Amino acid sequence: MATVAFWLLCLAFVGAFAAQVAKRVQLIAAAPNTFAVDNLPFRIQRFVRDVLLQVRTIRERPLTGLMHAFVFWGFVAFGGYTTVEFLYGLGIVDLRGTAWFHAYRLMLTPFATAVLVGIIYLLIRRAFVRPIALGDHVSLESIVIALFITTLMVTFLLTFRLEEGTTAATVNWWIHALVILAFLALIPASKHFHLVVSPITVFLKSPELGNLPNLDFEKEQVGLETLKDLGSKMVLDAFTCVECGRCQVNCPAWGAGKELNPKKIILQTQDALVAGTRDAKLGEIYSETVLWQCTTCGACENQCPVGIEHLPILIGARRGLVSNGDAPEYLGAMYNNLERRSNIWGLGYDQRAKFVQSAGLDTFDAAKHEVLVWLGCAGSFDADFQKSLRSLFDILRTTGIRFGVLAKERCNGDPAKRTGNEYMYQELATANIDDLKAAAPKTILTSCPHCVKTIGSDYAKFGYRVDVVHSSVFVEELTRGRAQSSADGAETVTFHDPCYLGRYGGTVDEPRALLTRFGADIREPVRNRDNPYCCGAGGGLLFADKEEEPGSRISDVRFKQLRDTGATTVVTACPFCSIMLKGAQASAQADTQFVDLMTFVSSKLPRT
Ligand code: SF4
Ligand code: SF4
């Protein structure tokens, strides 16, 4: 009788679980397929690190992450126990008297204790501490799930105290089994669905941060306009969100009081998918204003513990807007500059030629030169950045490196790509690739992190592969053994990691090695290394004239963080960070000094 009742209950609850999962699977299957499994070794390594070992979860919030990891590891460890108990309850086989099961049960006791500690900590945090990242209301569903997990662990531990066959033991068994079934039915429609899908989402996440595959214009691809244009990975992402808010608290736009909140973007996608509004315009679901507030810094994606990729949605939606002529005015002016003059400021290339001549630069010749120095828009036209490039040339000449530059350059296309103007990006990129192929450098050296990312990794999507190195990495290697770090008379500086260098490129040690090698005492700002706070320039926002509304300017927030270190010298390694932070300095009327990393090194480099 009890077995029949258990069968019926299992069928009902598993049926409810399956029906809800089927709805989500149907939505994923109906989306254009964007799943990819390239670079398998990397994906497997990341799966082990971020899913099995929970490294990403623990890294950013050590205590909370560890408590979450306890619950996750317990969830995995109890899989076999639940299976054996259900096989017994369904009358299929009773393995509970076997020696290995006794040993396994004993082995589970420390897991059960750890899960209890973890879930009670998380329950208190959610119900009473209520950090801002978790939202402004206590989720009833989370409380219920926490109580379910607590009940499961308590009923498990009670099995060691209750004598088999007694009424108390039977009641305890039924409570345990019913809670598992109720948990199962609750999972798919809640954020706890991540228990099922997040291992898949992490595995399917692109190895590349901010991965934006080229649009194929032959196939009339124009970007994401409506909900039904979202690819299968984006739909899976929407159903994976655990609502932890890590993306939100790390987003510089949200931090500066803008309307953009990457967590909200994912939850709005989920709501719209469940509501079935397939033809709804993305600009209306998220609001166009919000879509233009993203600096493409990558913090959201990089921090997400469950493999969600925000940038393909945000930039994809921008592409859709641009294809309909809905870009903001300031971008229209920048596109015009790119179209007429192939650079973001619309200046004549005679200015670049004058700089090339005055700096005594040779035209690159693969037979004569070891490296090709890519100047970029800033290097071609920005007088301040040209000073830093002169420092780089000085270092190269002092260390005997033979280098040259292209006779002609265009913008690498990054500002067009990351604002959604894919057509313009592809025109610039393919023309540059033709010139680079003709010049045939083995190594390209640049002081612009955006050029490193675009030429080094985005151009690979056209099949053009070349070694592109940021000057901090190149010069660090070049100057090893040239100077000893010295504690005497050390200059106190702070270093601002550019997002496209630290987060996208993972280059965090080399700039610091250079600074300490040449006598700097570094004071780290909050948000540093591979999780810096953005300067506010990326994603076309360098050109935005109304970035200050609503909230603060992102650059002002970052400048304050840098000032709070107490250092009066800020070292930068990106022309756009430099422009933004100097603007913030001017508004704050501060006497902070800005020095480009190459200028710092050049001024200290022994000349013997
Ligand atoms: S990329 Fe940066 S600015 Fe854009 S949503 Fe993510 S965290 Fe915010
Ligand atoms: S998108 Fe990722 S980081 Fe953001 S709330 Fe959801 S799970 Fe957390």
XYZ file of C-alpha atoms and ligand atoms in Angstrom:
624
model
C 0.000 0.000 0.000
C 2.753 2.385 1.041
C 4.688 1.454 -2.079
C 1.703 2.230 -4.331
C 1.183 5.579 -2.585
C 4.857 6.395 -3.027
C 4.698 5.471 -6.728
C 1.700 7.798 -7.195
C 3.381 10.640 -5.345
C 6.593 10.220 -7.346
C 4.668 10.223 -10.628
C 2.781 13.391 -9.636
C 5.807 15.367 -8.446
C 8.225 14.144 -11.106
C 5.497 14.860 -13.682
C 5.196 18.442 -12.398
C 8.993 18.796 -12.546
C 9.194 17.345 -16.064
C 6.362 19.530 -17.420
C 8.046 22.717 -16.233
C 11.465 21.611 -17.450
C 9.951 20.670 -20.825
C 8.590 24.210 -21.228
C 12.047 25.682 -20.665
C 13.716 23.107 -22.902
C 11.221 23.925 -25.660
C 12.083 27.631 -25.417
C 15.799 26.826 -25.608
C 15.299 24.426 -28.526
C 13.183 26.977 -30.435
C 15.966 29.585 -30.279
C 18.630 29.854 -33.006
C 21.406 27.458 -32.026
C 24.372 29.290 -30.537
C 25.784 26.447 -28.468
C 29.468 25.814 -29.068
C 31.957 23.374 -27.550
C 35.204 24.605 -29.101
C 38.361 24.599 -26.982
C 37.332 21.507 -24.999
C 40.414 21.308 -22.724
C 39.732 24.850 -21.476
C 36.040 24.110 -20.954
C 36.782 20.932 -18.990
C 39.359 22.721 -16.853
C 36.895 25.561 -16.140
C 34.135 23.037 -15.340
C 36.334 21.361 -12.748
C 37.410 24.725 -11.291
C 34.104 26.598 -11.248
C 31.544 23.795 -10.917
C 33.214 20.974 -9.008
C 35.580 23.092 -6.914
C 33.335 26.184 -6.815
C 36.404 28.430 -7.181
C 34.610 31.410 -8.764
C 31.818 31.262 -6.195
C 34.278 31.279 -3.300
C 36.817 33.722 -4.780
C 34.721 36.877 -4.709
C 32.773 36.270 -1.502
C 34.942 33.855 0.465
C 32.675 33.119 3.441
C 29.335 33.202 1.611
C 30.886 31.340 -1.313
C 32.232 28.627 0.977
C 28.830 28.207 2.630
C 27.254 27.902 -0.812
C 29.948 25.386 -1.772
C 29.120 23.300 1.326
C 25.500 23.084 0.167
C 26.542 22.253 -3.405
C 29.024 19.546 -2.378
C 26.407 18.110 -0.030
C 23.852 18.102 -2.858
C 26.259 16.069 -5.001
C 27.308 13.739 -2.153
C 23.686 12.902 -1.271
C 22.820 11.859 -4.853
C 23.564 8.181 -4.196
C 21.746 8.179 -0.842
C 18.569 9.617 -2.362
C 18.699 7.076 -5.183
C 18.997 4.131 -2.772
C 16.160 5.398 -0.564
C 13.882 5.964 -3.569
C 14.670 2.518 -5.020
C 13.609 1.137 -1.651
C 10.473 3.303 -1.430
C 9.402 2.299 -4.937
C 9.850 -1.363 -4.017
C 12.468 -1.914 -6.731
C 15.425 -3.015 -4.611
C 16.534 -2.570 -1.000
C 20.256 -1.848 -0.821
C 20.088 -0.215 2.573
C 21.400 -3.248 4.459
C 24.588 -3.571 2.411
C 27.976 -2.886 3.997
C 28.952 -0.255 1.416
C 25.733 1.664 2.048
C 26.454 1.725 5.788
C 29.930 3.086 5.086
C 28.534 5.614 2.603
C 25.940 6.818 5.144
C 28.661 7.338 7.720
C 30.734 9.231 5.171
C 27.739 11.535 4.570
C 27.525 12.765 8.167
C 30.236 15.450 7.856
C 28.593 16.570 4.593
C 25.223 16.850 6.346
C 26.788 18.930 9.118
C 28.505 21.203 6.593
C 25.254 21.623 4.619
C 23.421 22.558 7.828
C 26.049 25.160 8.723
C 25.994 26.500 5.154
C 22.246 26.715 4.747
C 21.674 28.315 8.147
C 24.326 30.929 7.336
C 22.722 31.612 3.936
C 19.235 31.750 5.474
C 20.304 34.306 8.090
C 22.121 36.347 5.426
C 19.114 36.356 3.130
C 16.410 36.942 5.759
C 18.166 39.290 8.189
C 21.418 40.715 6.769
C 19.855 41.264 3.336
C 22.800 42.566 1.284
C 21.783 44.978 -1.476
C 22.861 42.533 -4.212
C 20.039 40.161 -3.254
C 17.319 42.707 -3.942
C 15.028 44.744 -1.741
C 12.602 42.028 -0.695
C 13.048 38.717 1.077
C 12.192 35.902 -1.314
C 9.664 33.527 0.285
C 10.709 30.819 -2.116
C 14.338 31.023 -0.913
C 13.203 30.703 2.683
C 11.089 27.644 1.833
C 14.001 26.034 -0.045
C 16.347 26.722 2.879
C 13.856 25.101 5.269
C 13.534 22.119 2.918
C 17.308 21.608 2.854
C 17.506 21.949 6.634
C 14.731 19.357 7.019
C 16.528 16.962 4.671
C 19.741 17.131 6.675
C 18.004 16.837 10.038
C 15.921 13.844 8.930
C 19.075 12.217 7.544
C 20.975 12.691 10.804
C 17.967 11.348 12.744
C 18.283 8.018 10.920
C 21.290 7.327 13.163
C 19.162 7.840 16.270
C 15.874 6.168 15.316
C 15.542 2.438 15.344
C 14.666 0.927 11.984
C 11.052 -0.286 11.815
C 9.686 2.032 14.509
C 6.877 4.492 13.738
C 9.231 7.414 14.365
C 11.713 6.039 11.810
C 8.927 5.523 9.253
C 7.566 9.054 9.761
C 11.111 10.408 9.478
C 11.618 8.494 6.206
C 8.385 9.867 4.736
C 9.187 13.448 5.711
C 12.596 13.125 4.019
C 11.110 11.626 0.845
C 8.203 14.096 0.602
C 10.490 17.086 1.042
C 12.678 15.821 -1.804
C 9.613 15.492 -4.046
C 8.304 18.954 -3.123
C 11.809 20.383 -3.703
C 11.838 18.760 -7.138
C 8.503 20.301 -8.125
C 9.576 23.740 -6.912
C 12.953 23.841 -8.676
C 12.163 24.567 -12.355
C 10.082 27.699 -11.812
C 12.514 29.136 -9.298
C 16.071 30.394 -9.269
C 17.017 26.992 -7.868
C 16.727 25.702 -11.411
C 20.407 26.658 -11.536
C 21.049 23.426 -9.611
C 20.059 21.551 -12.748
C 21.320 23.818 -15.523
C 24.300 25.779 -14.203
C 26.869 22.995 -14.823
C 25.703 22.971 -18.470
C 25.724 26.778 -18.683
C 29.249 26.992 -17.276
C 30.427 24.345 -19.737
C 28.820 26.147 -22.683
C 30.054 29.626 -21.712
C 32.419 30.969 -24.338
C 36.114 30.738 -23.436
C 36.337 34.356 -24.600
C 35.068 37.159 -22.350
C 32.554 39.299 -24.227
C 32.421 36.940 -27.197
C 30.748 38.688 -30.153
C 30.736 36.472 -33.232
C 30.833 38.377 -36.531
C 27.463 38.973 -38.149
C 27.077 37.260 -41.499
C 25.571 39.895 -43.794
C 25.160 37.364 -46.592
C 22.650 35.625 -44.322
C 21.018 38.976 -43.610
C 22.000 38.871 -39.938
C 21.453 42.264 -38.320
C 21.716 41.544 -34.599
C 19.011 41.045 -32.000
C 15.810 42.947 -32.558
C 13.118 40.886 -30.829
C 12.996 38.193 -28.164
C 12.880 35.423 -30.738
C 16.290 36.498 -32.070
C 17.998 35.488 -28.799
C 20.269 32.480 -29.326
C 19.944 29.207 -27.417
C 22.804 30.045 -25.012
C 21.117 33.364 -24.167
C 17.836 31.594 -23.379
C 19.671 29.027 -21.274
C 21.427 31.914 -19.478
C 18.080 33.512 -18.650
C 16.923 30.327 -16.911
C 20.212 29.853 -15.045
C 20.335 33.096 -13.068
C 20.613 32.451 -9.339
C 19.896 36.136 -8.587
C 23.056 36.483 -6.506
C 23.596 40.066 -7.737
C 27.358 39.715 -8.260
C 27.007 41.176 -11.754
C 24.996 44.074 -10.358
C 27.394 45.112 -7.593
C 30.384 44.869 -9.929
C 28.773 46.858 -12.747
C 30.319 50.356 -12.924
C 27.167 51.785 -14.492
C 24.994 50.489 -11.649
C 27.674 51.567 -9.160
C 27.527 55.117 -10.515
C 23.741 55.239 -10.166
C 22.729 54.544 -13.779
C 19.622 52.574 -14.681
C 21.597 49.673 -16.138
C 21.622 46.593 -13.931
C 22.955 43.429 -15.611
C 21.046 41.190 -13.189
C 17.829 42.924 -14.181
C 18.662 42.399 -17.876
C 18.839 38.635 -17.320
C 15.682 38.515 -15.170
C 13.750 40.675 -17.665
C 14.790 38.223 -20.385
C 13.542 35.320 -18.266
C 10.206 37.011 -17.528
C 9.637 37.882 -21.172
C 10.465 34.319 -22.276
C 8.073 32.799 -19.743
C 5.379 35.313 -20.768
C 5.816 34.113 -24.361
C 6.146 37.580 -25.896
C 8.404 36.371 -28.698
C 7.875 39.392 -30.913
C 8.551 41.927 -28.162
C 11.304 44.372 -29.120
C 14.425 44.114 -26.960
C 14.674 47.913 -26.816
C 11.285 47.876 -25.100
C 12.002 44.932 -22.780
C 15.215 46.493 -21.447
C 14.723 50.163 -22.508
C 17.025 51.709 -25.092
C 18.534 54.109 -22.563
C 19.754 51.206 -20.475
C 21.313 49.452 -23.467
C 23.536 52.464 -24.216
C 24.811 52.729 -20.630
C 27.043 49.638 -20.827
C 30.793 50.308 -21.050
C 31.427 46.678 -22.120
C 33.836 46.387 -19.178
C 32.980 42.674 -18.842
C 32.690 42.716 -15.029
C 29.194 41.190 -15.039
C 30.158 38.230 -17.173
C 33.435 37.727 -15.412
C 31.861 37.690 -11.957
C 28.852 35.522 -12.720
C 29.324 32.182 -10.936
C 26.968 30.254 -13.236
C 28.353 31.034 -16.698
C 25.925 33.723 -17.840
C 27.119 35.969 -20.702
C 25.595 39.445 -20.603
C 27.565 41.117 -23.379
C 26.257 39.082 -26.313
C 22.747 40.168 -25.252
C 23.632 43.822 -24.629
C 25.753 44.309 -27.755
C 23.460 42.065 -29.778
C 20.544 44.353 -28.872
C 22.673 47.409 -29.753
C 23.325 45.828 -33.159
C 19.576 45.484 -33.623
C 19.039 49.149 -32.746
C 21.857 50.378 -34.998
C 20.522 48.344 -37.926
C 17.280 50.317 -37.559
C 19.110 53.641 -37.301
C 18.387 53.959 -33.580
C 21.848 54.849 -32.274
C 22.254 57.900 -30.003
C 23.310 61.156 -31.656
C 26.826 61.176 -30.229
C 27.473 57.803 -31.858
C 26.153 59.131 -35.175
C 28.905 61.747 -35.082
C 31.550 59.134 -34.249
C 30.328 56.824 -37.040
C 30.534 59.758 -39.404
C 34.167 60.311 -38.400
C 34.942 56.641 -38.929
C 33.252 56.631 -42.301
C 34.855 59.817 -43.625
C 38.294 59.678 -42.017
C 38.627 56.122 -40.622
C 39.343 57.408 -37.116
C 37.148 58.220 -34.130
C 37.956 61.930 -34.050
C 37.542 62.591 -37.772
C 41.011 64.147 -38.054
C 43.174 64.160 -41.147
C 45.898 61.514 -41.352
C 48.436 64.206 -42.202
C 48.624 64.711 -38.417
C 49.667 61.089 -37.983
C 52.238 61.512 -40.748
C 53.697 64.547 -38.939
C 53.961 62.560 -35.699
C 55.574 59.611 -37.493
C 58.103 61.961 -39.071
C 58.870 63.940 -35.910
C 59.331 60.729 -33.900
C 61.716 59.412 -36.577
C 59.704 56.265 -37.217
C 60.463 53.869 -40.076
C 57.812 52.239 -42.191
C 57.650 48.614 -41.071
C 59.681 46.174 -43.104
C 59.426 42.515 -42.021
C 62.996 41.895 -43.238
C 64.421 44.685 -41.075
C 62.165 45.044 -38.064
C 61.392 42.724 -35.163
C 58.091 44.317 -34.225
C 55.415 46.471 -35.766
C 54.228 49.216 -33.428
C 50.510 49.878 -33.878
C 49.777 53.496 -32.988
C 45.968 53.353 -32.864
C 43.646 56.372 -33.042
C 45.032 57.809 -29.808
C 48.635 57.298 -30.892
C 47.920 58.919 -34.242
C 46.111 62.009 -32.951
C 46.146 62.497 -29.171
C 49.073 64.730 -28.178
C 49.191 63.384 -24.604
C 49.267 59.786 -25.709
C 51.914 60.593 -28.315
C 54.163 61.609 -25.405
C 53.732 58.165 -23.920
C 54.454 56.557 -27.289
C 57.649 58.597 -27.566
C 58.606 57.048 -24.208
C 57.930 53.594 -25.620
C 60.081 54.358 -28.699
C 62.812 55.583 -26.371
C 62.706 52.304 -24.402
C 62.789 50.262 -27.615
C 65.747 52.222 -28.973
C 67.618 52.030 -25.661
C 67.170 48.269 -25.560
C 68.039 47.798 -29.228
C 64.679 46.661 -30.571
C 64.205 47.286 -34.291
C 60.684 48.460 -34.987
C 58.568 50.207 -37.578
C 55.005 51.392 -38.112
C 52.501 50.966 -40.910
C 52.463 53.696 -43.534
C 48.731 53.930 -42.970
C 46.366 52.821 -40.209
C 42.634 52.957 -39.652
C 40.788 52.686 -36.367
C 40.818 49.005 -35.360
C 36.992 49.123 -35.308
C 36.454 48.477 -31.586
C 34.247 51.562 -31.002
C 32.039 50.502 -33.921
C 31.861 46.842 -32.867
C 31.054 47.490 -29.231
C 28.384 50.014 -30.032
C 26.698 47.563 -32.386
C 27.773 49.008 -35.755
C 28.980 45.678 -37.056
C 28.992 46.701 -40.713
C 31.390 49.576 -40.043
C 33.543 47.375 -37.804
C 33.893 44.736 -40.506
C 34.831 47.325 -43.120
C 37.586 48.763 -40.916
C 38.781 45.365 -39.708
C 39.025 43.752 -43.133
C 40.867 46.763 -44.592
C 43.340 46.721 -41.680
C 43.787 42.968 -42.034
C 44.685 43.407 -45.723
C 47.361 45.959 -44.797
C 48.679 43.838 -41.944
C 48.840 40.741 -44.119
C 50.823 42.713 -46.685
C 53.230 43.964 -43.994
C 53.435 40.452 -42.460
C 54.640 41.297 -38.932
C 55.250 38.407 -36.543
C 54.583 40.598 -33.515
C 52.463 43.708 -33.140
C 53.230 45.948 -30.188
C 50.722 48.500 -28.958
C 50.082 50.614 -25.868
C 46.298 50.455 -26.357
C 44.542 47.509 -24.610
C 41.549 47.879 -26.976
C 43.871 47.345 -29.939
C 45.325 44.251 -28.228
C 41.848 42.772 -27.808
C 40.510 43.735 -31.217
C 43.486 42.941 -33.430
C 44.687 40.036 -31.286
C 41.410 38.271 -30.750
C 38.508 39.798 -32.713
C 40.456 39.755 -35.993
C 41.020 36.008 -35.466
C 37.312 35.603 -36.309
C 38.281 36.615 -39.874
C 41.043 33.996 -39.817
C 43.840 36.565 -39.232
C 46.086 35.468 -36.371
C 49.068 37.414 -35.143
C 50.821 37.880 -31.822
C 49.620 41.218 -30.386
C 51.392 42.329 -27.223
C 50.663 45.218 -24.910
C 53.681 47.414 -24.230
C 53.582 46.584 -20.500
C 54.153 42.896 -21.259
C 56.799 43.515 -23.926
C 58.762 46.068 -21.906
C 58.561 44.024 -18.706
C 60.376 41.194 -20.431
C 62.747 43.551 -22.178
C 63.903 45.315 -19.032
C 64.387 42.332 -16.738
C 67.680 42.775 -14.907
C 67.953 46.410 -15.995
C 67.166 47.894 -12.607
C 66.710 46.718 -9.061
C 63.680 47.689 -7.089
C 64.663 49.978 -4.264
C 62.851 50.769 -1.050
C 64.845 53.999 -0.679
C 63.120 57.046 -2.029
C 60.292 54.983 -3.481
C 57.639 56.982 -5.291
C 54.128 56.272 -4.045
C 51.791 55.593 -6.949
C 48.514 53.876 -7.623
C 47.885 51.862 -10.760
C 44.554 51.855 -12.580
C 44.080 48.517 -14.370
C 42.338 49.115 -17.716
C 39.399 46.688 -18.151
C 40.666 45.560 -21.552
C 44.121 44.846 -20.112
C 43.409 43.423 -16.654
C 40.035 41.763 -17.102
C 39.983 40.877 -20.805
C 43.705 40.271 -21.181
C 44.595 38.992 -17.700
C 47.658 41.279 -17.777
C 47.962 42.331 -14.143
C 51.436 41.305 -12.971
C 53.587 42.921 -15.662
C 52.587 46.561 -15.019
C 53.173 46.040 -11.302
C 56.501 44.312 -11.920
C 57.616 47.303 -13.993
C 56.497 49.792 -11.382
C 58.277 48.067 -8.497
C 61.366 47.363 -10.634
C 61.723 51.071 -11.268
C 61.214 52.207 -7.714
C 57.477 52.672 -7.189
C 55.621 51.878 -4.004
C 52.191 50.771 -5.237
C 49.036 51.514 -3.298
C 46.254 49.336 -4.651
C 42.848 50.937 -5.153
C 39.635 49.067 -4.420
C 38.687 47.048 -7.487
C 42.052 46.178 -8.994
C 43.910 43.567 -11.041
C 41.425 41.405 -13.009
C 38.367 43.078 -11.501
C 39.003 46.787 -11.951
C 36.353 49.479 -11.814
C 35.897 50.872 -15.313
C 37.024 54.398 -16.282
C 33.751 54.811 -18.206
C 35.172 55.090 -21.748
C 34.330 51.694 -23.231
C 31.366 50.774 -25.391
C 31.405 54.173 -27.120
C 30.817 56.080 -23.873
C 34.029 58.033 -24.452
C 31.920 60.060 -26.868
C 28.774 60.389 -24.754
C 28.101 63.937 -23.704
C 25.374 63.122 -21.210
C 27.084 60.283 -19.370
C 26.555 62.093 -16.096
C 22.762 61.595 -16.156
C 21.353 59.915 -14.137
C 23.741 59.314 -11.230
C 27.438 60.146 -11.174
C 29.954 59.895 -13.976
C 31.691 56.510 -13.892
C 35.045 58.249 -14.318
C 34.368 60.417 -11.243
C 33.625 57.322 -9.151
C 36.848 55.676 -10.307
C 38.911 58.809 -9.837
C 37.716 59.049 -6.233
C 38.663 55.403 -5.628
C 42.157 56.148 -6.955
C 42.500 59.275 -4.843
C 41.366 57.390 -1.761
C 44.584 55.351 -1.945
C 46.417 58.462 -0.784
C 48.794 58.320 -3.768
C 49.204 61.592 -5.654
C 50.398 59.870 -8.828
C 48.089 57.694 -10.884
C 49.776 55.438 -13.427
C 47.682 54.462 -16.437
C 48.269 52.076 -19.329
C 45.443 52.897 -21.737
C 44.891 56.138 -23.681
C 41.140 56.118 -23.062
C 41.434 55.542 -19.300
C 43.855 58.431 -19.282
C 41.439 60.757 -21.102
C 38.502 59.832 -18.850
C 40.387 60.043 -15.564
C 42.032 63.346 -16.467
C 38.542 64.672 -17.189
C 37.424 63.538 -13.734
C 40.506 65.134 -12.203
C 39.670 68.448 -13.878
C 36.089 68.329 -12.526
C 37.383 67.519 -9.051
C 40.044 70.251 -9.356
C 42.496 67.804 -7.807
C 46.265 68.075 -8.074
C 46.722 64.381 -8.893
C 49.467 63.673 -11.383
C 48.886 61.216 -14.231
C 51.773 59.274 -15.704
C 51.581 56.707 -18.453
C 53.356 53.464 -17.565
C 55.805 53.758 -20.471
C 56.718 57.316 -19.474
C 57.308 56.150 -15.914
C 59.633 53.358 -17.098
C 61.437 55.513 -19.637
C 62.195 58.174 -17.037
C 63.882 55.606 -14.762
C 65.561 53.324 -17.281
C 69.369 53.295 -16.948
C 70.916 54.418 -20.264
C 74.160 52.446 -20.090
S 29.801 45.009 -19.218
Fe 30.266 46.326 -17.439
S 28.999 48.144 -17.753
Fe 28.169 46.554 -19.095
S 26.538 45.594 -17.895
Fe 28.383 44.391 -17.593
S 29.306 45.230 -15.739
Fe 27.809 46.742 -16.456
S 23.501 36.958 -13.907
Fe 24.961 35.720 -12.750
S 25.978 37.184 -11.381
Fe 24.112 38.170 -12.112
S 22.578 37.721 -10.569
Fe 22.380 36.140 -12.142
S 23.685 34.480 -11.405
Fe 24.274 36.295 -10.222
